[in-house]
Amino acid sequence: MIDHEENIKSIELRGDSLKNIKKQILIGPKDGFNGYMRMFTIGENGYTPYHTHDWYHVNYVTEGKGILRLGETENKLEKGSIAYVSPGMKHQFINTGKGDLKLLCLVPEKGDSY
């Protein structure tokens, strides 16, 4: 399977605990992968919910600047940053820069759906 990010539909996520978030599922079980590779675009002043779940995240920042809040610790992110969020760790991504914060996020199959 070969494709390009620009060809993949972007879904705007909505909710009271998040702001300015778009998600693309780049690769998933339909492509033969036993998990999901997702691209999140967090717009200016945007953030994900401060939440926890029982699966991991593997992240790679492709663009922008922000913070990954792990528990009560705020960790700076920038292009090229990598992060592992372990199962059960409360976490949140926050865009602190000008422009978009974009990050790849890999999760196991139970971590998302089409």
mmCIF file of N, CA and C in Angstrom:
data_model
loop_
_atom_site.group_PDB
_atom_site.id
_atom_site.type_symbol
_atom_site.label_atom_id
_atom_site.label_comp_id
_atom_site.label_asym_id
_atom_site.label_seq_id
_atom_site.Cartn_x
_atom_site.Cartn_y
_atom_site.Cartn_z
ATOM 1 N N MET A 1 0.849 -1.166 0.000
ATOM 2 C CA MET A 1 0.000 0.000 0.000
ATOM 3 C C MET A 1 0.898 1.233 0.000
ATOM 4 N N ILE A 2 0.683 2.103 -0.941
ATOM 5 C CA ILE A 2 1.391 3.380 -1.007
ATOM 6 C C ILE A 2 0.356 4.454 -1.291
ATOM 7 N N ASP A 3 0.445 5.547 -0.575
ATOM 8 C CA ASP A 3 -0.478 6.662 -0.764
ATOM 9 C C ASP A 3 0.254 7.933 -0.376
ATOM 10 N N HIS A 4 -0.457 9.027 -0.280
ATOM 11 C CA HIS A 4 0.118 10.300 0.133
ATOM 12 C C HIS A 4 -0.838 10.969 1.105
ATOM 13 N N GLU A 5 -0.281 11.603 2.113
ATOM 14 C CA GLU A 5 -1.072 12.277 3.147
ATOM 15 C C GLU A 5 -2.133 13.201 2.557
ATOM 16 N N GLU A 6 -1.796 13.899 1.481
ATOM 17 C CA GLU A 6 -2.735 14.848 0.871
ATOM 18 C C GLU A 6 -3.973 14.172 0.291
ATOM 19 N N ASN A 7 -3.896 12.869 0.012
ATOM 20 C CA ASN A 7 -5.019 12.136 -0.567
ATOM 21 C C ASN A 7 -5.976 11.574 0.483
ATOM 22 N N ILE A 8 -5.622 11.690 1.743
ATOM 23 C CA ILE A 8 -6.390 11.036 2.804
ATOM 24 C C ILE A 8 -7.286 12.043 3.518
ATOM 25 N N LYS A 9 -8.538 11.678 3.635
ATOM 26 C CA LYS A 9 -9.559 12.534 4.248
ATOM 27 C C LYS A 9 -9.167 12.939 5.668
ATOM 28 N N SER A 10 -9.391 14.202 5.976
ATOM 29 C CA SER A 10 -9.142 14.753 7.302
ATOM 30 C C SER A 10 -10.485 14.943 8.001
ATOM 31 N N ILE A 11 -10.567 14.496 9.234
ATOM 32 C CA ILE A 11 -11.798 14.593 10.013
ATOM 33 C C ILE A 11 -11.588 15.607 11.132
ATOM 34 N N GLU A 12 -12.468 16.599 11.228
ATOM 35 C CA GLU A 12 -12.390 17.552 12.332
ATOM 36 C C GLU A 12 -13.036 16.927 13.556
ATOM 37 N N LEU A 13 -12.285 16.870 14.656
ATOM 38 C CA LEU A 13 -12.802 16.310 15.898
ATOM 39 C C LEU A 13 -13.457 17.417 16.706
ATOM 40 N N ARG A 14 -14.566 17.092 17.334
ATOM 41 C CA ARG A 14 -15.318 18.093 18.091
ATOM 42 C C ARG A 14 -15.587 17.578 19.501
ATOM 43 N N GLY A 15 -15.650 18.500 20.427
ATOM 44 C CA GLY A 15 -15.972 18.153 21.803
ATOM 45 C C GLY A 15 -15.624 19.287 22.740
ATOM 46 N N ASP A 16 -16.147 19.213 23.952
ATOM 47 C CA ASP A 16 -15.921 20.265 24.943
ATOM 48 C C ASP A 16 -14.492 20.280 25.466
ATOM 49 N N SER A 17 -13.799 19.143 25.407
ATOM 50 C CA SER A 17 -12.470 19.047 26.018
ATOM 51 C C SER A 17 -11.330 19.143 25.008
ATOM 52 N N LEU A 18 -11.647 19.522 23.766
ATOM 53 C CA LEU A 18 -10.606 19.665 22.748
ATOM 54 C C LEU A 18 -10.902 20.873 21.883
ATOM 55 N N LYS A 19 -9.857 21.328 21.152
ATOM 56 C CA LYS A 19 -10.021 22.524 20.331
ATOM 57 C C LYS A 19 -9.082 22.448 19.133
ATOM 58 N N ASN A 20 -9.612 22.761 17.945
ATOM 59 C CA ASN A 20 -8.829 22.876 16.700
ATOM 60 C C ASN A 20 -8.043 21.608 16.363
ATOM 61 N N ILE A 21 -8.721 20.467 16.358
ATOM 62 C CA ILE A 21 -8.060 19.187 16.095
ATOM 63 C C ILE A 21 -8.617 18.561 14.821
ATOM 64 N N LYS A 22 -7.697 18.127 13.946
ATOM 65 C CA LYS A 22 -8.065 17.337 12.772
ATOM 66 C C LYS A 22 -7.268 16.042 12.808
ATOM 67 N N LYS A 23 -7.903 14.960 12.340
ATOM 68 C CA LYS A 23 -7.267 13.640 12.353
ATOM 69 C C LYS A 23 -7.377 12.999 10.980
ATOM 70 N N GLN A 24 -6.290 12.359 10.579
ATOM 71 C CA GLN A 24 -6.292 11.518 9.386
ATOM 72 C C GLN A 24 -5.820 10.129 9.798
ATOM 73 N N ILE A 25 -6.498 9.104 9.326
ATOM 74 C CA ILE A 25 -6.006 7.738 9.505
ATOM 75 C C ILE A 25 -5.210 7.413 8.247
ATOM 76 N N LEU A 26 -3.879 7.380 8.393
ATOM 77 C CA LEU A 26 -3.004 7.164 7.245
ATOM 78 C C LEU A 26 -2.919 5.691 6.870
ATOM 79 N N ILE A 27 -2.774 4.838 7.871
ATOM 80 C CA ILE A 27 -2.690 3.387 7.655
ATOM 81 C C ILE A 27 -3.413 2.715 8.815
ATOM 82 N N GLY A 28 -4.132 1.645 8.519
ATOM 83 C CA GLY A 28 -4.851 0.935 9.565
ATOM 84 C C GLY A 28 -5.059 -0.521 9.202
ATOM 85 N N PRO A 29 -5.903 -1.214 9.956
ATOM 86 C CA PRO A 29 -6.157 -2.630 9.722
ATOM 87 C C PRO A 29 -6.641 -2.952 8.306
ATOM 88 N N LYS A 30 -7.386 -2.037 7.683
ATOM 89 C CA LYS A 30 -7.836 -2.284 6.306
ATOM 90 C C LYS A 30 -6.664 -2.390 5.336
ATOM 91 N N ASP A 31 -5.506 -1.854 5.748
ATOM 92 C CA ASP A 31 -4.304 -1.898 4.915
ATOM 93 C C ASP A 31 -3.381 -3.046 5.306
ATOM 94 N N GLY A 32 -3.805 -3.867 6.271
ATOM 95 C CA GLY A 32 -3.002 -4.998 6.703
ATOM 96 C C GLY A 32 -2.125 -4.709 7.915
ATOM 97 N N PHE A 33 -2.240 -3.518 8.505
ATOM 98 C CA PHE A 33 -1.457 -3.134 9.685
ATOM 99 C C PHE A 33 -2.275 -3.454 10.927
ATOM 100 N N ASN A 34 -1.634 -3.992 11.970
ATOM 101 C CA ASN A 34 -2.379 -4.362 13.181
ATOM 102 C C ASN A 34 -2.443 -3.216 14.194
ATOM 103 N N GLY A 35 -2.594 -2.018 13.682
ATOM 104 C CA GLY A 35 -2.739 -0.816 14.491
ATOM 105 C C GLY A 35 -3.149 0.325 13.583
ATOM 106 N N TYR A 36 -2.946 1.541 14.072
ATOM 107 C CA TYR A 36 -3.278 2.734 13.286
ATOM 108 C C TYR A 36 -2.110 3.705 13.292
ATOM 109 N N MET A 37 -1.788 4.231 12.113
ATOM 110 C CA MET A 37 -0.891 5.369 11.999
ATOM 111 C C MET A 37 -1.773 6.552 11.656
ATOM 112 N N ARG A 38 -1.793 7.533 12.561
ATOM 113 C CA ARG A 38 -2.673 8.679 12.387
ATOM 114 C C ARG A 38 -1.837 9.952 12.321
ATOM 115 N N MET A 39 -2.354 10.950 11.611
ATOM 116 C CA MET A 39 -1.748 12.275 11.610
ATOM 117 C C MET A 39 -2.731 13.209 12.290
ATOM 118 N N PHE A 40 -2.279 13.849 13.354
ATOM 119 C CA PHE A 40 -3.089 14.858 14.020
ATOM 120 C C PHE A 40 -2.556 16.231 13.662
ATOM 121 N N THR A 41 -3.455 17.125 13.307
ATOM 122 C CA THR A 41 -3.125 18.527 13.080
ATOM 123 C C THR A 41 -3.843 19.317 14.163
ATOM 124 N N ILE A 42 -3.041 19.959 15.007
ATOM 125 C CA ILE A 42 -3.584 20.759 16.102
ATOM 126 C C ILE A 42 -3.362 22.212 15.720
ATOM 127 N N GLY A 43 -4.442 22.925 15.436
ATOM 128 C CA GLY A 43 -4.354 24.316 15.008
ATOM 129 C C GLY A 43 -3.884 25.237 16.126
ATOM 130 N N GLU A 44 -3.615 26.496 15.768
ATOM 131 C CA GLU A 44 -3.165 27.478 16.762
ATOM 132 C C GLU A 44 -4.115 27.504 17.950
ATOM 133 N N ASN A 45 -3.536 27.540 19.141
ATOM 134 C CA ASN A 45 -4.275 27.553 20.411
ATOM 135 C C ASN A 45 -5.097 26.284 20.633
ATOM 136 N N GLY A 46 -4.835 25.245 19.862
ATOM 137 C CA GLY A 46 -5.590 24.007 19.986
ATOM 138 C C GLY A 46 -4.993 23.059 21.014
ATOM 139 N N TYR A 47 -5.801 22.070 21.407
ATOM 140 C CA TYR A 47 -5.353 21.077 22.378
ATOM 141 C C TYR A 47 -6.236 19.841 22.294
ATOM 142 N N THR A 48 -5.664 18.717 22.710
ATOM 143 C CA THR A 48 -6.413 17.474 22.839
ATOM 144 C C THR A 48 -6.968 17.399 24.261
ATOM 145 N N PRO A 49 -7.881 16.478 24.519
ATOM 146 C CA PRO A 49 -8.364 16.316 25.896
ATOM 147 C C PRO A 49 -7.218 15.869 26.818
ATOM 148 N N TYR A 50 -7.309 16.221 28.077
ATOM 149 C CA TYR A 50 -6.401 15.691 29.095
ATOM 150 C C TYR A 50 -7.043 14.385 29.541
ATOM 151 N N HIS A 51 -6.497 13.257 29.076
ATOM 152 C CA HIS A 51 -7.196 11.984 29.227
ATOM 153 C C HIS A 51 -6.224 10.823 29.402
ATOM 154 N N THR A 52 -6.796 9.667 29.660
ATOM 155 C CA THR A 52 -6.023 8.438 29.787
ATOM 156 C C THR A 52 -6.795 7.291 29.144
ATOM 157 N N HIS A 53 -6.078 6.244 28.782
ATOM 158 C CA HIS A 53 -6.673 5.022 28.237
ATOM 159 C C HIS A 53 -5.683 3.887 28.413
ATOM 160 N N ASP A 54 -6.100 2.671 28.070
ATOM 161 C CA ASP A 54 -5.262 1.503 28.358
ATOM 162 C C ASP A 54 -4.406 1.045 27.177
ATOM 163 N N TRP A 55 -4.053 1.940 26.272
ATOM 164 C CA TRP A 55 -3.123 1.605 25.191
ATOM 165 C C TRP A 55 -2.060 2.688 25.088
ATOM 166 N N TYR A 56 -0.980 2.343 24.390
ATOM 167 C CA TYR A 56 0.145 3.264 24.218
ATOM 168 C C TYR A 56 -0.063 4.191 23.027
ATOM 169 N N HIS A 57 0.759 5.245 22.981
ATOM 170 C CA HIS A 57 0.915 6.110 21.805
ATOM 171 C C HIS A 57 2.403 6.138 21.478
ATOM 172 N N VAL A 58 2.752 6.109 20.213
ATOM 173 C CA VAL A 58 4.101 6.425 19.749
ATOM 174 C C VAL A 58 3.933 7.648 18.859
ATOM 175 N N ASN A 59 4.655 8.729 19.171
ATOM 176 C CA ASN A 59 4.445 10.001 18.474
ATOM 177 C C ASN A 59 5.726 10.543 17.862
ATOM 178 N N TYR A 60 5.566 11.233 16.732
ATOM 179 C CA TYR A 60 6.661 11.926 16.065
ATOM 180 C C TYR A 60 6.118 13.256 15.556
ATOM 181 N N VAL A 61 6.730 14.362 15.966
ATOM 182 C CA VAL A 61 6.276 15.695 15.565
ATOM 183 C C VAL A 61 6.883 16.042 14.210
ATOM 184 N N THR A 62 6.025 16.338 13.242
ATOM 185 C CA THR A 62 6.487 16.667 11.889
ATOM 186 C C THR A 62 6.511 18.162 11.617
ATOM 187 N N GLU A 63 5.830 18.931 12.468
ATOM 188 C CA GLU A 63 5.721 20.373 12.220
ATOM 189 C C GLU A 63 5.240 21.073 13.484
ATOM 190 N N GLY A 64 5.754 22.275 13.729
ATOM 191 C CA GLY A 64 5.234 23.132 14.781
ATOM 192 C C GLY A 64 5.898 22.964 16.131
ATOM 193 N N LYS A 65 5.292 23.640 17.124
ATOM 194 C CA LYS A 65 5.781 23.621 18.502
ATOM 195 C C LYS A 65 4.606 23.430 19.443
ATOM 196 N N GLY A 66 4.886 22.770 20.551
ATOM 197 C CA GLY A 66 3.829 22.554 21.519
ATOM 198 C C GLY A 66 4.341 21.950 22.797
ATOM 199 N N ILE A 67 3.394 21.434 23.549
ATOM 200 C CA ILE A 67 3.672 20.795 24.833
ATOM 201 C C ILE A 67 2.949 19.455 24.854
ATOM 202 N N LEU A 68 3.635 18.449 25.388
ATOM 203 C CA LEU A 68 2.992 17.183 25.732
ATOM 204 C C LEU A 68 2.956 17.135 27.251
ATOM 205 N N ARG A 69 1.770 17.214 27.780
ATOM 206 C CA ARG A 69 1.569 17.117 29.222
ATOM 207 C C ARG A 69 1.440 15.641 29.566
ATOM 208 N N LEU A 70 2.370 15.144 30.380
ATOM 209 C CA LEU A 70 2.347 13.761 30.865
ATOM 210 C C LEU A 70 2.183 13.817 32.374
ATOM 211 N N GLY A 71 1.036 13.394 32.869
ATOM 212 C CA GLY A 71 0.755 13.582 34.286
ATOM 213 C C GLY A 71 0.715 15.075 34.561
ATOM 214 N N GLU A 72 1.534 15.537 35.488
ATOM 215 C CA GLU A 72 1.599 16.971 35.801
ATOM 216 C C GLU A 72 2.829 17.635 35.184
ATOM 217 N N THR A 73 3.602 16.905 34.381
ATOM 218 C CA THR A 73 4.824 17.437 33.777
ATOM 219 C C THR A 73 4.550 17.903 32.358
ATOM 220 N N GLU A 74 4.993 19.127 32.034
ATOM 221 C CA GLU A 74 4.860 19.659 30.680
ATOM 222 C C GLU A 74 6.190 19.508 29.957
ATOM 223 N N ASN A 75 6.167 18.854 28.802
ATOM 224 C CA ASN A 75 7.357 18.575 28.011
ATOM 225 C C ASN A 75 7.265 19.317 26.688
ATOM 226 N N LYS A 76 8.300 20.076 26.346
ATOM 227 C CA LYS A 76 8.295 20.836 25.099
ATOM 228 C C LYS A 76 8.421 19.901 23.906
ATOM 229 N N LEU A 77 7.692 20.238 22.853
ATOM 230 C CA LEU A 77 7.735 19.503 21.594
ATOM 231 C C LEU A 77 8.079 20.468 20.468
ATOM 232 N N GLU A 78 8.802 19.967 19.477
ATOM 233 C CA GLU A 78 9.086 20.722 18.257
ATOM 234 C C GLU A 78 9.318 19.715 17.144
ATOM 235 N N LYS A 79 9.429 20.214 15.917
ATOM 236 C CA LYS A 79 9.671 19.340 14.775
ATOM 237 C C LYS A 79 10.839 18.409 15.092
ATOM 238 N N GLY A 80 10.614 17.116 14.894
ATOM 239 C CA GLY A 80 11.634 16.113 15.172
ATOM 240 C C GLY A 80 11.516 15.458 16.534
ATOM 241 N N SER A 81 10.684 16.000 17.434
ATOM 242 C CA SER A 81 10.504 15.394 18.758
ATOM 243 C C SER A 81 9.801 14.048 18.626
ATOM 244 N N ILE A 82 10.200 13.120 19.474
ATOM 245 C CA ILE A 82 9.540 11.820 19.559
ATOM 246 C C ILE A 82 9.038 11.628 20.986
ATOM 247 N N ALA A 83 7.976 10.858 21.133
ATOM 248 C CA ALA A 83 7.426 10.629 22.469
ATOM 249 C C ALA A 83 6.747 9.270 22.521
ATOM 250 N N TYR A 84 6.826 8.648 23.679
ATOM 251 C CA TYR A 84 6.092 7.428 23.971
ATOM 252 C C TYR A 84 5.195 7.725 25.163
ATOM 253 N N VAL A 85 3.909 7.498 24.999
ATOM 254 C CA VAL A 85 2.945 7.661 26.087
ATOM 255 C C VAL A 85 2.508 6.257 26.489
ATOM 256 N N SER A 86 2.841 5.862 27.707
ATOM 257 C CA SER A 86 2.537 4.504 28.145
ATOM 258 C C SER A 86 1.057 4.354 28.502
ATOM 259 N N PRO A 87 0.547 3.123 28.454
ATOM 260 C CA PRO A 87 -0.845 2.883 28.815
ATOM 261 C C PRO A 87 -1.126 3.396 30.230
ATOM 262 N N GLY A 88 -2.270 4.046 30.403
ATOM 263 C CA GLY A 88 -2.667 4.539 31.711
ATOM 264 C C GLY A 88 -2.101 5.896 32.094
ATOM 265 N N MET A 89 -1.192 6.448 31.280
ATOM 266 C CA MET A 89 -0.595 7.759 31.585
ATOM 267 C C MET A 89 -1.539 8.869 31.128
ATOM 268 N N LYS A 90 -1.915 9.755 32.027
ATOM 269 C CA LYS A 90 -2.770 10.880 31.660
ATOM 270 C C LYS A 90 -1.945 11.834 30.803
ATOM 271 N N HIS A 91 -2.510 12.286 29.677
ATOM 272 C CA HIS A 91 -1.728 13.076 28.726
ATOM 273 C C HIS A 91 -2.594 14.054 27.944
ATOM 274 N N GLN A 92 -1.902 15.047 27.361
ATOM 275 C CA GLN A 92 -2.566 16.073 26.555
ATOM 276 C C GLN A 92 -1.521 16.733 25.656
ATOM 277 N N PHE A 93 -1.895 16.970 24.399
ATOM 278 C CA PHE A 93 -1.062 17.722 23.460
ATOM 279 C C PHE A 93 -1.637 19.128 23.334
ATOM 280 N N ILE A 94 -0.750 20.129 23.398
ATOM 281 C CA ILE A 94 -1.165 21.531 23.333
ATOM 282 C C ILE A 94 -0.287 22.250 22.315
ATOM 283 N N ASN A 95 -0.903 22.967 21.383
ATOM 284 C CA ASN A 95 -0.151 23.769 20.417
ATOM 285 C C ASN A 95 0.191 25.100 21.078
ATOM 286 N N THR A 96 1.492 25.411 21.162
ATOM 287 C CA THR A 96 1.934 26.673 21.763
ATOM 288 C C THR A 96 2.587 27.594 20.740
ATOM 289 N N GLY A 97 2.642 27.170 19.488
ATOM 290 C CA GLY A 97 3.342 27.949 18.476
ATOM 291 C C GLY A 97 2.413 28.675 17.524
ATOM 292 N N LYS A 98 3.028 29.331 16.569
ATOM 293 C CA LYS A 98 2.302 29.958 15.458
ATOM 294 C C LYS A 98 2.129 28.882 14.392
ATOM 295 N N GLY A 99 0.973 28.778 13.816
ATOM 296 C CA GLY A 99 0.725 27.747 12.812
ATOM 297 C C GLY A 99 0.341 26.432 13.465
ATOM 298 N N ASP A 100 0.301 25.385 12.650
ATOM 299 C CA ASP A 100 -0.147 24.067 13.104
ATOM 300 C C ASP A 100 0.949 23.303 13.836
ATOM 301 N N LEU A 101 0.523 22.470 14.783
ATOM 302 C CA LEU A 101 1.346 21.427 15.380
ATOM 303 C C LEU A 101 0.859 20.130 14.752
ATOM 304 N N LYS A 102 1.749 19.435 14.029
ATOM 305 C CA LYS A 102 1.363 18.183 13.372
ATOM 306 C C LYS A 102 2.190 17.051 13.950
ATOM 307 N N LEU A 103 1.510 15.938 14.245
ATOM 308 C CA LEU A 103 2.241 14.799 14.777
ATOM 309 C C LEU A 103 1.652 13.493 14.297
ATOM 310 N N LEU A 104 2.561 12.569 14.021
ATOM 311 C CA LEU A 104 2.170 11.194 13.746
ATOM 312 C C LEU A 104 1.904 10.524 15.079
ATOM 313 N N CYS A 105 0.902 9.674 15.106
ATOM 314 C CA CYS A 105 0.538 8.970 16.330
ATOM 315 C C CYS A 105 0.195 7.530 15.965
ATOM 316 N N LEU A 106 0.989 6.600 16.472
ATOM 317 C CA LEU A 106 0.734 5.181 16.250
ATOM 318 C C LEU A 106 0.127 4.580 17.505
ATOM 319 N N VAL A 107 -0.948 3.832 17.316
ATOM 320 C CA VAL A 107 -1.626 3.158 18.423
ATOM 321 C C VAL A 107 -1.980 1.740 17.981
ATOM 322 N N PRO A 108 -2.209 0.828 18.947
ATOM 323 C CA PRO A 108 -2.652 -0.511 18.574
ATOM 324 C C PRO A 108 -4.071 -0.464 18.011
ATOM 325 N N GLU A 109 -4.510 -1.569 17.483
ATOM 326 C CA GLU A 109 -5.821 -1.630 16.828
ATOM 327 C C GLU A 109 -6.961 -1.179 17.735
ATOM 328 N N LYS A 110 -6.890 -1.500 19.023
ATOM 329 C CA LYS A 110 -7.979 -1.088 19.921
ATOM 330 C C LYS A 110 -7.972 0.416 20.202
ATOM 331 N N GLY A 111 -6.938 1.144 19.729
ATOM 332 C CA GLY A 111 -6.797 2.562 20.005
ATOM 333 C C GLY A 111 -7.526 3.490 19.057
ATOM 334 N N ASP A 112 -8.205 2.956 18.039
ATOM 335 C CA ASP A 112 -8.937 3.804 17.097
ATOM 336 C C ASP A 112 -9.886 2.932 16.293
ATOM 337 N N SER A 113 -10.584 3.552 15.356
ATOM 338 C CA SER A 113 -11.444 2.831 14.418
ATOM 339 C C SER A 113 -11.701 3.739 13.234
ATOM 340 N N TYR A 114 -12.148 3.147 12.146
ATOM 341 C CA TYR A 114 -12.447 3.939 10.949
ATOM 342 C C TYR A 114 -13.777 4.633 11.122
#
